[in-house]
Short mmCIF file of N, CA and C in Angstrom, two decimals:
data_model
loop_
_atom_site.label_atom_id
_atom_site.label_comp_id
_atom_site.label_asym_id
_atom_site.label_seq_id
_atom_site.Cartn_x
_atom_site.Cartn_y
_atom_site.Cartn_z
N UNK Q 6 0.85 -1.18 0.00
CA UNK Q 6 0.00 0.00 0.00
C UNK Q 6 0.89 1.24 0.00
N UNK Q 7 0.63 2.28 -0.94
CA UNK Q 7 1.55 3.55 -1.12
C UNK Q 7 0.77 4.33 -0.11
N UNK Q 8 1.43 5.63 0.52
CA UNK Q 8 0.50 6.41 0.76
C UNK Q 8 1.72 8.14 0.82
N UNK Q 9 0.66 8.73 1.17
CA UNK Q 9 1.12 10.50 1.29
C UNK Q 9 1.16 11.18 2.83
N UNK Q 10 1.87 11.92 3.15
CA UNK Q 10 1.40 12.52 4.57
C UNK Q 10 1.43 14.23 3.96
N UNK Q 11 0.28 14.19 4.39
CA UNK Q 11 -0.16 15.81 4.07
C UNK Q 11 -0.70 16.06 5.66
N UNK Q 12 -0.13 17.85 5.83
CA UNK Q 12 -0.63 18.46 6.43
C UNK Q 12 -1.04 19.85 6.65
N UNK Q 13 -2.42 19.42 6.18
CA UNK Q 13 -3.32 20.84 6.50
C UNK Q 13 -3.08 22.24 7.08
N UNK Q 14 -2.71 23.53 6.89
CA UNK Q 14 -2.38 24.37 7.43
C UNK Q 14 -3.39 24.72 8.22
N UNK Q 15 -4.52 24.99 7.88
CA UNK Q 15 -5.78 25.14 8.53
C UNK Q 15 -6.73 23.72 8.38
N UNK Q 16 -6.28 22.73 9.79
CA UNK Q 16 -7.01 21.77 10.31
C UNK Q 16 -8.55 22.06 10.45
N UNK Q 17 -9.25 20.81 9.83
CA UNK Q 17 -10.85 21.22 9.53
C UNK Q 17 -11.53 20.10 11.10
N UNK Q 18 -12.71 19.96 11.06
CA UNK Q 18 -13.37 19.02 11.31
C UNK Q 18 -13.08 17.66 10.69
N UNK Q 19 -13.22 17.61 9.34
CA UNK Q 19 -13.20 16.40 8.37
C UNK Q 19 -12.03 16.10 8.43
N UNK Q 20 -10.88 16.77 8.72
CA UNK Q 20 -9.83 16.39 9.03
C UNK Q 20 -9.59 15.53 10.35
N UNK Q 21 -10.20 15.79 11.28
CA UNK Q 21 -10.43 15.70 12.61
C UNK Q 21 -10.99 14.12 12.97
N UNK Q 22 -12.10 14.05 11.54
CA UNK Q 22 -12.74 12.98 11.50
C UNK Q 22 -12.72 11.63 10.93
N UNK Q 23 -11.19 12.34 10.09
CA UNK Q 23 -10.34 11.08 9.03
C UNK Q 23 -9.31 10.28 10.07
N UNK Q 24 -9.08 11.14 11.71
CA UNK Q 24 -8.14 10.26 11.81
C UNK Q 24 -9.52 9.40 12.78
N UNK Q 25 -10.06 10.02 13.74
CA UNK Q 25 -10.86 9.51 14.52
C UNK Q 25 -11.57 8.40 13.51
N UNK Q 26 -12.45 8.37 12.83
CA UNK Q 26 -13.23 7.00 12.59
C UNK Q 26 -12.31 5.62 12.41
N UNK Q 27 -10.85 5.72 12.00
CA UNK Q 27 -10.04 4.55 12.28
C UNK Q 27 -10.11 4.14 13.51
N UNK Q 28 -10.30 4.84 14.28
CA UNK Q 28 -9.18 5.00 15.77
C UNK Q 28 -10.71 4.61 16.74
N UNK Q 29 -11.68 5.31 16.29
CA UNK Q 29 -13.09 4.87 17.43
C UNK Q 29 -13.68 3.56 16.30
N UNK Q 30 -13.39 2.88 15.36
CA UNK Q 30 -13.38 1.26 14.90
C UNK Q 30 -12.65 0.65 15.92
N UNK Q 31 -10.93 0.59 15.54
CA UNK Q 31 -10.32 0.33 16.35
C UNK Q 31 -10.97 -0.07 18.11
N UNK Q 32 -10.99 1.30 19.03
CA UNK Q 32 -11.43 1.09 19.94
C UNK Q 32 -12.72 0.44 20.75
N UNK Q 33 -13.44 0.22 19.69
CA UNK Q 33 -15.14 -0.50 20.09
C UNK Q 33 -14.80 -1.79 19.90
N UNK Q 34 -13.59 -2.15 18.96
CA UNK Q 34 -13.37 -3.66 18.60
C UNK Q 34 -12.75 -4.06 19.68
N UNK Q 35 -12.03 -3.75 20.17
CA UNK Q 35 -11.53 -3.70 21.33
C UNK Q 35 -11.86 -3.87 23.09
N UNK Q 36 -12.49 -2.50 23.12
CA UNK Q 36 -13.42 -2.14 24.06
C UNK Q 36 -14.59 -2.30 24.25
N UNK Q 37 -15.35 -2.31 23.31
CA UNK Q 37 -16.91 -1.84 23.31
C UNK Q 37 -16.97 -0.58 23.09
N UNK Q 38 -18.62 -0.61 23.07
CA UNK Q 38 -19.16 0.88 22.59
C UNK Q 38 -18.59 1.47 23.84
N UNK Q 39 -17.87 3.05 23.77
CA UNK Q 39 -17.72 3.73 24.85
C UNK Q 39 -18.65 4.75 25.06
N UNK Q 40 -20.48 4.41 24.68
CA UNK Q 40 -21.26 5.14 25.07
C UNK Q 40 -21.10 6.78 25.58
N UNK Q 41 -20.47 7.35 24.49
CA UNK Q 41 -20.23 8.90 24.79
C UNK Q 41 -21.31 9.95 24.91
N UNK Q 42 -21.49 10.33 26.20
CA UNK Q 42 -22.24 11.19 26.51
C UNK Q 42 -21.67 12.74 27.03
N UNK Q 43 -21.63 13.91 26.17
CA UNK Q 43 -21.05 15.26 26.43
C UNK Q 43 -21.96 15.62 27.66
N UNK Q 44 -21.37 16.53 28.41
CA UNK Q 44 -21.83 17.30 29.59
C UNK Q 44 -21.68 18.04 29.79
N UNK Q 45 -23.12 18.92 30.40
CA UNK Q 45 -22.48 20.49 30.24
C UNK Q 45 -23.46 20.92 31.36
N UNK Q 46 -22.73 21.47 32.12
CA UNK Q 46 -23.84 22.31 33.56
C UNK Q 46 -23.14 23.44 33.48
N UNK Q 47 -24.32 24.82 33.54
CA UNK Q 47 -23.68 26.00 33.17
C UNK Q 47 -23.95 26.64 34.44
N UNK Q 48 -23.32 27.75 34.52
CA UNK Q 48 -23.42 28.61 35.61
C UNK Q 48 -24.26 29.97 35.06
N UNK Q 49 -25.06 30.20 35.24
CA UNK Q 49 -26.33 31.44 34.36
C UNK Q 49 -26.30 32.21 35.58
N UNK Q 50 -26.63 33.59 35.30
CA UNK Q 50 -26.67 34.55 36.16
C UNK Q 50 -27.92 35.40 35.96
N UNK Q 51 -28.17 36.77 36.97
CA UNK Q 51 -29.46 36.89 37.61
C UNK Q 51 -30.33 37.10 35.51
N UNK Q 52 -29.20 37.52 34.99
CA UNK Q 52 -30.06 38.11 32.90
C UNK Q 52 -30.24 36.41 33.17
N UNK Q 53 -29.89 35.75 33.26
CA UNK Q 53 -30.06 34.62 32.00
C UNK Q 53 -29.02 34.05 31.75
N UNK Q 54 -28.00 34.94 31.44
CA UNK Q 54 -26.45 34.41 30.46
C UNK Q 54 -25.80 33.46 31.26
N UNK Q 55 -25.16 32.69 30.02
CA UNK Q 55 -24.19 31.72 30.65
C UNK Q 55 -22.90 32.29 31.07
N UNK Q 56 -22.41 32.38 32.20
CA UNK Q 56 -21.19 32.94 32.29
C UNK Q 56 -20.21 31.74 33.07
N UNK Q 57 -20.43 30.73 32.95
CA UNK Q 57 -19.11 30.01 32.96
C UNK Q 57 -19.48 28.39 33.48
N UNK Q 58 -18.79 27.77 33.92
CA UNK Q 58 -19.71 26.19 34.23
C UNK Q 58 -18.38 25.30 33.83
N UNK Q 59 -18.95 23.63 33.43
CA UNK Q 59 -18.42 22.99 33.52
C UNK Q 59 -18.88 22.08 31.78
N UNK Q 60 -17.49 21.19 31.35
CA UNK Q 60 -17.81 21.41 30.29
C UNK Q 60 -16.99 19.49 30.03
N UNK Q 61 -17.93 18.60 29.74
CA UNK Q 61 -17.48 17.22 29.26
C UNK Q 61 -17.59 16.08 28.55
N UNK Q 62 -16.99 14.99 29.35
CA UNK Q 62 -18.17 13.55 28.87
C UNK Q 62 -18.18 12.20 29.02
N UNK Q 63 -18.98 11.84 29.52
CA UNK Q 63 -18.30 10.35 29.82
C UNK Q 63 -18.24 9.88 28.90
N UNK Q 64 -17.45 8.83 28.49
CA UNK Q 64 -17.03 7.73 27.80
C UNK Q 64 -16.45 6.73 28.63
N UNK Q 65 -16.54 5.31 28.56
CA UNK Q 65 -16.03 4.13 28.99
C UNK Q 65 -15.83 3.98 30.62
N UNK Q 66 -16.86 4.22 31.21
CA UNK Q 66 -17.00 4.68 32.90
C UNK Q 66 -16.26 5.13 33.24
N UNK Q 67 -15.91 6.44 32.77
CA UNK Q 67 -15.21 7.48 33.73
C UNK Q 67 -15.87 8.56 33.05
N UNK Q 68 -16.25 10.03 34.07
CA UNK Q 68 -16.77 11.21 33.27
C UNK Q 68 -15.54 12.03 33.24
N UNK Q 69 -14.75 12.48 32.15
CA UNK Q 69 -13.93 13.25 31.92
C UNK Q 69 -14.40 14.93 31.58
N UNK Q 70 -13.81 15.07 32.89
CA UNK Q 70 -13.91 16.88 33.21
C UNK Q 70 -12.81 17.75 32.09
N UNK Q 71 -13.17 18.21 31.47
CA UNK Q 71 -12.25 18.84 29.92
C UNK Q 71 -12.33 20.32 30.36
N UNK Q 72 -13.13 20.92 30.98
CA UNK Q 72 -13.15 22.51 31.04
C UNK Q 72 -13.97 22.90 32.60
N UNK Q 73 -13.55 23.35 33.53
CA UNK Q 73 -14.43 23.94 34.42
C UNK Q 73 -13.97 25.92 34.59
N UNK Q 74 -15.26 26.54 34.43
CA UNK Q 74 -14.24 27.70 34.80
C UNK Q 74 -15.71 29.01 35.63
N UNK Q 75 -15.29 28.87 36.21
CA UNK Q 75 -15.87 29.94 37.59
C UNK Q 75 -15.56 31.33 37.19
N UNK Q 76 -16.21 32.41 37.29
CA UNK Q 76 -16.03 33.97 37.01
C UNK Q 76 -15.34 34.09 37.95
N UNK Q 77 -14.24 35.32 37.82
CA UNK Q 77 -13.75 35.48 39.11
C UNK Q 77 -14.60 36.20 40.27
N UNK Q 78 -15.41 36.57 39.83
CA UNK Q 78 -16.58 37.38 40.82
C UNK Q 78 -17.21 36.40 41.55
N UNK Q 79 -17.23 35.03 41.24
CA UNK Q 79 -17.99 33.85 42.16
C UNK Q 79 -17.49 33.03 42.47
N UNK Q 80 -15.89 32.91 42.38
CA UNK Q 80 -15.24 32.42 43.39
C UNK Q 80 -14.72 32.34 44.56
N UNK Q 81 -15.20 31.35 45.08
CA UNK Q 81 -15.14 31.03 47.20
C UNK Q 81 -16.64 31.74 47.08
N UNK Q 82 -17.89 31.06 46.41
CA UNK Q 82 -18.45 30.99 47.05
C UNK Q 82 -19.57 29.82 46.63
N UNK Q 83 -18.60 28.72 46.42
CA UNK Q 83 -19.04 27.24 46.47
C UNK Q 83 -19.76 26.93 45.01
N UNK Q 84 -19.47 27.81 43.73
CA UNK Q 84 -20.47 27.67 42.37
C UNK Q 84 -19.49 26.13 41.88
N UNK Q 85 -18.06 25.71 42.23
CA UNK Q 85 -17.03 25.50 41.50
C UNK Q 85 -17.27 24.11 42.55
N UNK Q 86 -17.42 24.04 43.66
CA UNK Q 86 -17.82 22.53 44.38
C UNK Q 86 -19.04 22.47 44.07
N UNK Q 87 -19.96 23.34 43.65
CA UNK Q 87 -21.68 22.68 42.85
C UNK Q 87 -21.47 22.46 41.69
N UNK Q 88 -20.51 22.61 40.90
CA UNK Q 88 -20.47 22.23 39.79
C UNK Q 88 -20.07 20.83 39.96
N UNK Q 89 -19.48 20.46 40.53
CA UNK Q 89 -18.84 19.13 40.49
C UNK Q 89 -18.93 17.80 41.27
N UNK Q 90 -20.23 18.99 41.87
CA UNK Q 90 -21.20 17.81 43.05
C UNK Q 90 -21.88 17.30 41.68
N UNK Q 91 -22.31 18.25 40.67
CA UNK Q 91 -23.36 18.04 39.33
C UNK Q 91 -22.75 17.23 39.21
N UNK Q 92 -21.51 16.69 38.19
CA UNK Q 92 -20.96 16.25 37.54
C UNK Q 92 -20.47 14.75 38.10
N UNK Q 93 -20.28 14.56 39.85
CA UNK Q 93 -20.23 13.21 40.22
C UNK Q 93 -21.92 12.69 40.13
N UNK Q 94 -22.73 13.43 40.29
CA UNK Q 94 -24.27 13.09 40.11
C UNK Q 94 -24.73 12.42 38.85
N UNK Q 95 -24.38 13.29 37.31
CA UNK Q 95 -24.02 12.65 36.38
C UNK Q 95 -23.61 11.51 36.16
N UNK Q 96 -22.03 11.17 37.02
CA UNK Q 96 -21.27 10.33 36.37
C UNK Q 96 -22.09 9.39 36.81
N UNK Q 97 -22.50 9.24 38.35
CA UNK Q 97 -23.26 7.73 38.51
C UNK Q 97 -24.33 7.58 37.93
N UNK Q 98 -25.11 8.17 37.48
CA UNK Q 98 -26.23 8.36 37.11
C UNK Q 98 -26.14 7.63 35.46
N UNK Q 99 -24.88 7.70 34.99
CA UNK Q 99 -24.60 7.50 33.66
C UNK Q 99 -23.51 5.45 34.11
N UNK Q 100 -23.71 5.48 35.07
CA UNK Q 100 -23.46 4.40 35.04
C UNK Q 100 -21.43 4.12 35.70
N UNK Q 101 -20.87 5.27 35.77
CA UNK Q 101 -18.98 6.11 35.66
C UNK Q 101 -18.83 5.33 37.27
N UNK Q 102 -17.77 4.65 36.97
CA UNK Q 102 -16.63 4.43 38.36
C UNK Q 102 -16.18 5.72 38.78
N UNK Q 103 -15.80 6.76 38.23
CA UNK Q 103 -15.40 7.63 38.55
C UNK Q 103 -15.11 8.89 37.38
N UNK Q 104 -14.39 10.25 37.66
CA UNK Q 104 -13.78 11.17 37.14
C UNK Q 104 -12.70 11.27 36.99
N UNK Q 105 -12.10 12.11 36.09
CA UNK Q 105 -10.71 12.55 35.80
C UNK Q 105 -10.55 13.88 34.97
N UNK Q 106 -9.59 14.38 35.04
CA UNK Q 106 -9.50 15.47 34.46
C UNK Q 106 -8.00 16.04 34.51
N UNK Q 107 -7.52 17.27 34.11
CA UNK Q 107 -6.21 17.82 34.21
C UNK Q 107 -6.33 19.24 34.55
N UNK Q 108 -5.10 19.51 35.43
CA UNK Q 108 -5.14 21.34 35.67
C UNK Q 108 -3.59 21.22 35.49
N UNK Q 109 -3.15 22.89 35.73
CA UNK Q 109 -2.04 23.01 35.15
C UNK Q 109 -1.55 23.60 36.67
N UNK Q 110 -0.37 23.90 37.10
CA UNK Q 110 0.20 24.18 38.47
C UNK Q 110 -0.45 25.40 38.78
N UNK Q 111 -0.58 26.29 37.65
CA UNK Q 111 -0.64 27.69 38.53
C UNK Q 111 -2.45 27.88 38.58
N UNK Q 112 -3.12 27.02 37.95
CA UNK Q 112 -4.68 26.56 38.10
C UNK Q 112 -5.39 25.95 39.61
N UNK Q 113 -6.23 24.94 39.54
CA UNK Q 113 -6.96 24.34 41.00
C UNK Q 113 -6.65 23.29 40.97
N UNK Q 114 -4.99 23.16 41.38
CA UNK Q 114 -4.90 21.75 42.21
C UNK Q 114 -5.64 21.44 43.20
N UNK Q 115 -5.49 22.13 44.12
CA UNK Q 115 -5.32 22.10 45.41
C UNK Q 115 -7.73 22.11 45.59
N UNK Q 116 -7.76 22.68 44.60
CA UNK Q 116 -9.34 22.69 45.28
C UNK Q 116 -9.96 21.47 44.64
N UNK Q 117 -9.08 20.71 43.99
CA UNK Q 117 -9.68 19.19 43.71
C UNK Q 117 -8.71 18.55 44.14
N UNK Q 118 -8.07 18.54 44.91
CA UNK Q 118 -7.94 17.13 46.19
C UNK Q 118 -8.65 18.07 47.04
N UNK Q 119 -9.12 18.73 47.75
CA UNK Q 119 -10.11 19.28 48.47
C UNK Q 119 -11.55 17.99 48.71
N UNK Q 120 -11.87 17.97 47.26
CA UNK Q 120 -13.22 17.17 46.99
C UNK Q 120 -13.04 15.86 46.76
N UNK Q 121 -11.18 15.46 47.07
CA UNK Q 121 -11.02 13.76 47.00
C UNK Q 121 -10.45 13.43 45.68
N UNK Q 122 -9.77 14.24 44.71
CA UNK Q 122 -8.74 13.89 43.74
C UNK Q 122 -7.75 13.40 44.14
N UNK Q 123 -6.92 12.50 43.36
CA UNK Q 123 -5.25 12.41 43.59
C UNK Q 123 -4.95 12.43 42.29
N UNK Q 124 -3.90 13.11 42.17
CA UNK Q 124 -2.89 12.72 41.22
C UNK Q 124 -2.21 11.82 40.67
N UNK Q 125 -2.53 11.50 39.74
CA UNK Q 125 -1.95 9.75 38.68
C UNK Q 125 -0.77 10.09 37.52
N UNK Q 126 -0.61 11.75 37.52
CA UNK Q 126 -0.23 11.61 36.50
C UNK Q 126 0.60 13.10 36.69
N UNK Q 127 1.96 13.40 36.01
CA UNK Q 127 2.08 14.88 36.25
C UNK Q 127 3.38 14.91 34.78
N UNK Q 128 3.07 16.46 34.16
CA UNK Q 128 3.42 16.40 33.32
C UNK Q 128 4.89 17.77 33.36
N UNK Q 129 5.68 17.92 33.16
CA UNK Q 129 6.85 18.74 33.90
C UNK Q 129 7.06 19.46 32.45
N UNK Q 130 7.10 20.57 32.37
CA UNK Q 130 7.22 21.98 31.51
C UNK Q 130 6.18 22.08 30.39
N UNK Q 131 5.13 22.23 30.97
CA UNK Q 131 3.94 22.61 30.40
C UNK Q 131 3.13 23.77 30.53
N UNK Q 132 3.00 24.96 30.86
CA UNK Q 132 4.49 24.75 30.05
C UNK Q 132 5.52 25.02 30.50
N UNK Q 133 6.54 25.38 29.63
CA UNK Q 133 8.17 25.48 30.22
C UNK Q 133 8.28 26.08 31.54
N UNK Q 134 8.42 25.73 32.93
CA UNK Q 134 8.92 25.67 33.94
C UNK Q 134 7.36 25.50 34.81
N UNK Q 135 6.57 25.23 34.47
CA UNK Q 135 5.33 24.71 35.22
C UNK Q 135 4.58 23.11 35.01
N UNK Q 136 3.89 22.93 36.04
CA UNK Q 136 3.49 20.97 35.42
C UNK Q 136 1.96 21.27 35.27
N UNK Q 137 1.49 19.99 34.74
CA UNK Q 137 0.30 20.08 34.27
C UNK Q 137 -0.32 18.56 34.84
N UNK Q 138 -1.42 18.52 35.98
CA UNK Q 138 -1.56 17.69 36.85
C UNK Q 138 -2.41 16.71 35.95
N UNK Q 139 -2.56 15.81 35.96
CA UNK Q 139 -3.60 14.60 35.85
C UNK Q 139 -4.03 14.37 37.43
N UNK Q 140 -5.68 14.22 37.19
CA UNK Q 140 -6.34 14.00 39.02
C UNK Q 140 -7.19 12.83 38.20
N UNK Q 141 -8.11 12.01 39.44
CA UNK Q 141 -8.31 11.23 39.61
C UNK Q 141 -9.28 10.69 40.82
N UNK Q 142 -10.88 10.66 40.74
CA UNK Q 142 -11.52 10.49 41.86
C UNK Q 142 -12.54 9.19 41.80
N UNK Q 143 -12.22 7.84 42.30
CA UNK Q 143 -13.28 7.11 42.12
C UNK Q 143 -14.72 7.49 42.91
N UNK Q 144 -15.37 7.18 42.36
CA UNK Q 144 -16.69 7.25 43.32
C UNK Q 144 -17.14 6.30 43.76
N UNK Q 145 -17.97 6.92 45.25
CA UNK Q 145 -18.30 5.99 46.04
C UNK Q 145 -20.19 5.96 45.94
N UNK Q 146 -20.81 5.49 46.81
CA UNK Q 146 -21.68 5.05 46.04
C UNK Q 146 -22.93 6.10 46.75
N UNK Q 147 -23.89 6.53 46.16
CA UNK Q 147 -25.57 7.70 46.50
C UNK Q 147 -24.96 8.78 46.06
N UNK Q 148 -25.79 9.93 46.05
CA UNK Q 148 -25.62 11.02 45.04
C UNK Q 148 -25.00 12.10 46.40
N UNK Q 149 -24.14 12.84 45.81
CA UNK Q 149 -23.93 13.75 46.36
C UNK Q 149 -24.59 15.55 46.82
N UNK Q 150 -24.88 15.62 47.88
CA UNK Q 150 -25.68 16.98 47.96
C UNK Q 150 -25.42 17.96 47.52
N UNK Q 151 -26.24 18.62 46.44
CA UNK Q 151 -26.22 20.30 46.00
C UNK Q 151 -26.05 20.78 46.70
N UNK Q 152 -26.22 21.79 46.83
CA UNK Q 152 -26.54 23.29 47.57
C UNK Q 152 -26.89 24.41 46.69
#
């Protein structure tokens, strides 16, 4: 088999989607369906607007946290642990052993081992002279309380 490596200056979708459909064949043959479900709990204010929240998805029982981000005007005052009370509520609800996600050093380590993260994973100059955490929270079992 001959082939070419081209690369796109301006990466598309369809580009996006030529490598993925090998790669999610691949993985269902493998794995199984990884039943992907996106997630999104927003943080709306007194208009209406979305001004910030949490942003994901489970796949293959774990809900992977990809974006959380709090205004700075409503932080410390618990929008950023309700978001993620949501999001363990979700995960069982969707069937998830647990969460995972990544922050970067000068980001919220420290307020997710707060809520029972550890670290599995750490990535050293990410950039250059800062790390970039991998966390890690199994869950235990009934839903966790809002507020």
């Amino acid at each position: 088999m001959t082939f070419k490596i081209t690369i796109p200056e301006d990466p598309t979708d369809a580009h996006r989607n030529a490598v993925l459909a090998p790669l999610r064949s691949y993985n269902i043959a493998q794995a199984g369906d990884p039943r992907i479900r996106p997630v999104a709990i927003l943080l709306t204010d007194k208009l209406g607007e979305h001004v910030g929240g949490l942003w994901g998805k489970c796949a293959y029982d774990w809900l992977f946290v990809e974006l959380l981000a709090v205004p700075e005007n409503l932080r410390g005052k618990g929008c950023g642990k309700a978001l993620m009370a949501q999001a363990e509520n979700i995960a069982r609800a969707n069937g998830c052993i647990g969460l995972w996600l990544d922050t970067y050093e000068f980001q919220a380590r420290g307020f997710y081992e707060k809520l029972g993260f550890e670290v599995f994973g750490t990535l050293d100059d990410h950039p250059i002279g800062q790390k970039r955490f991998f966390l890690r929270k199994r869950l235990s079992k009934g839903p966790i309380p809002v507020s």
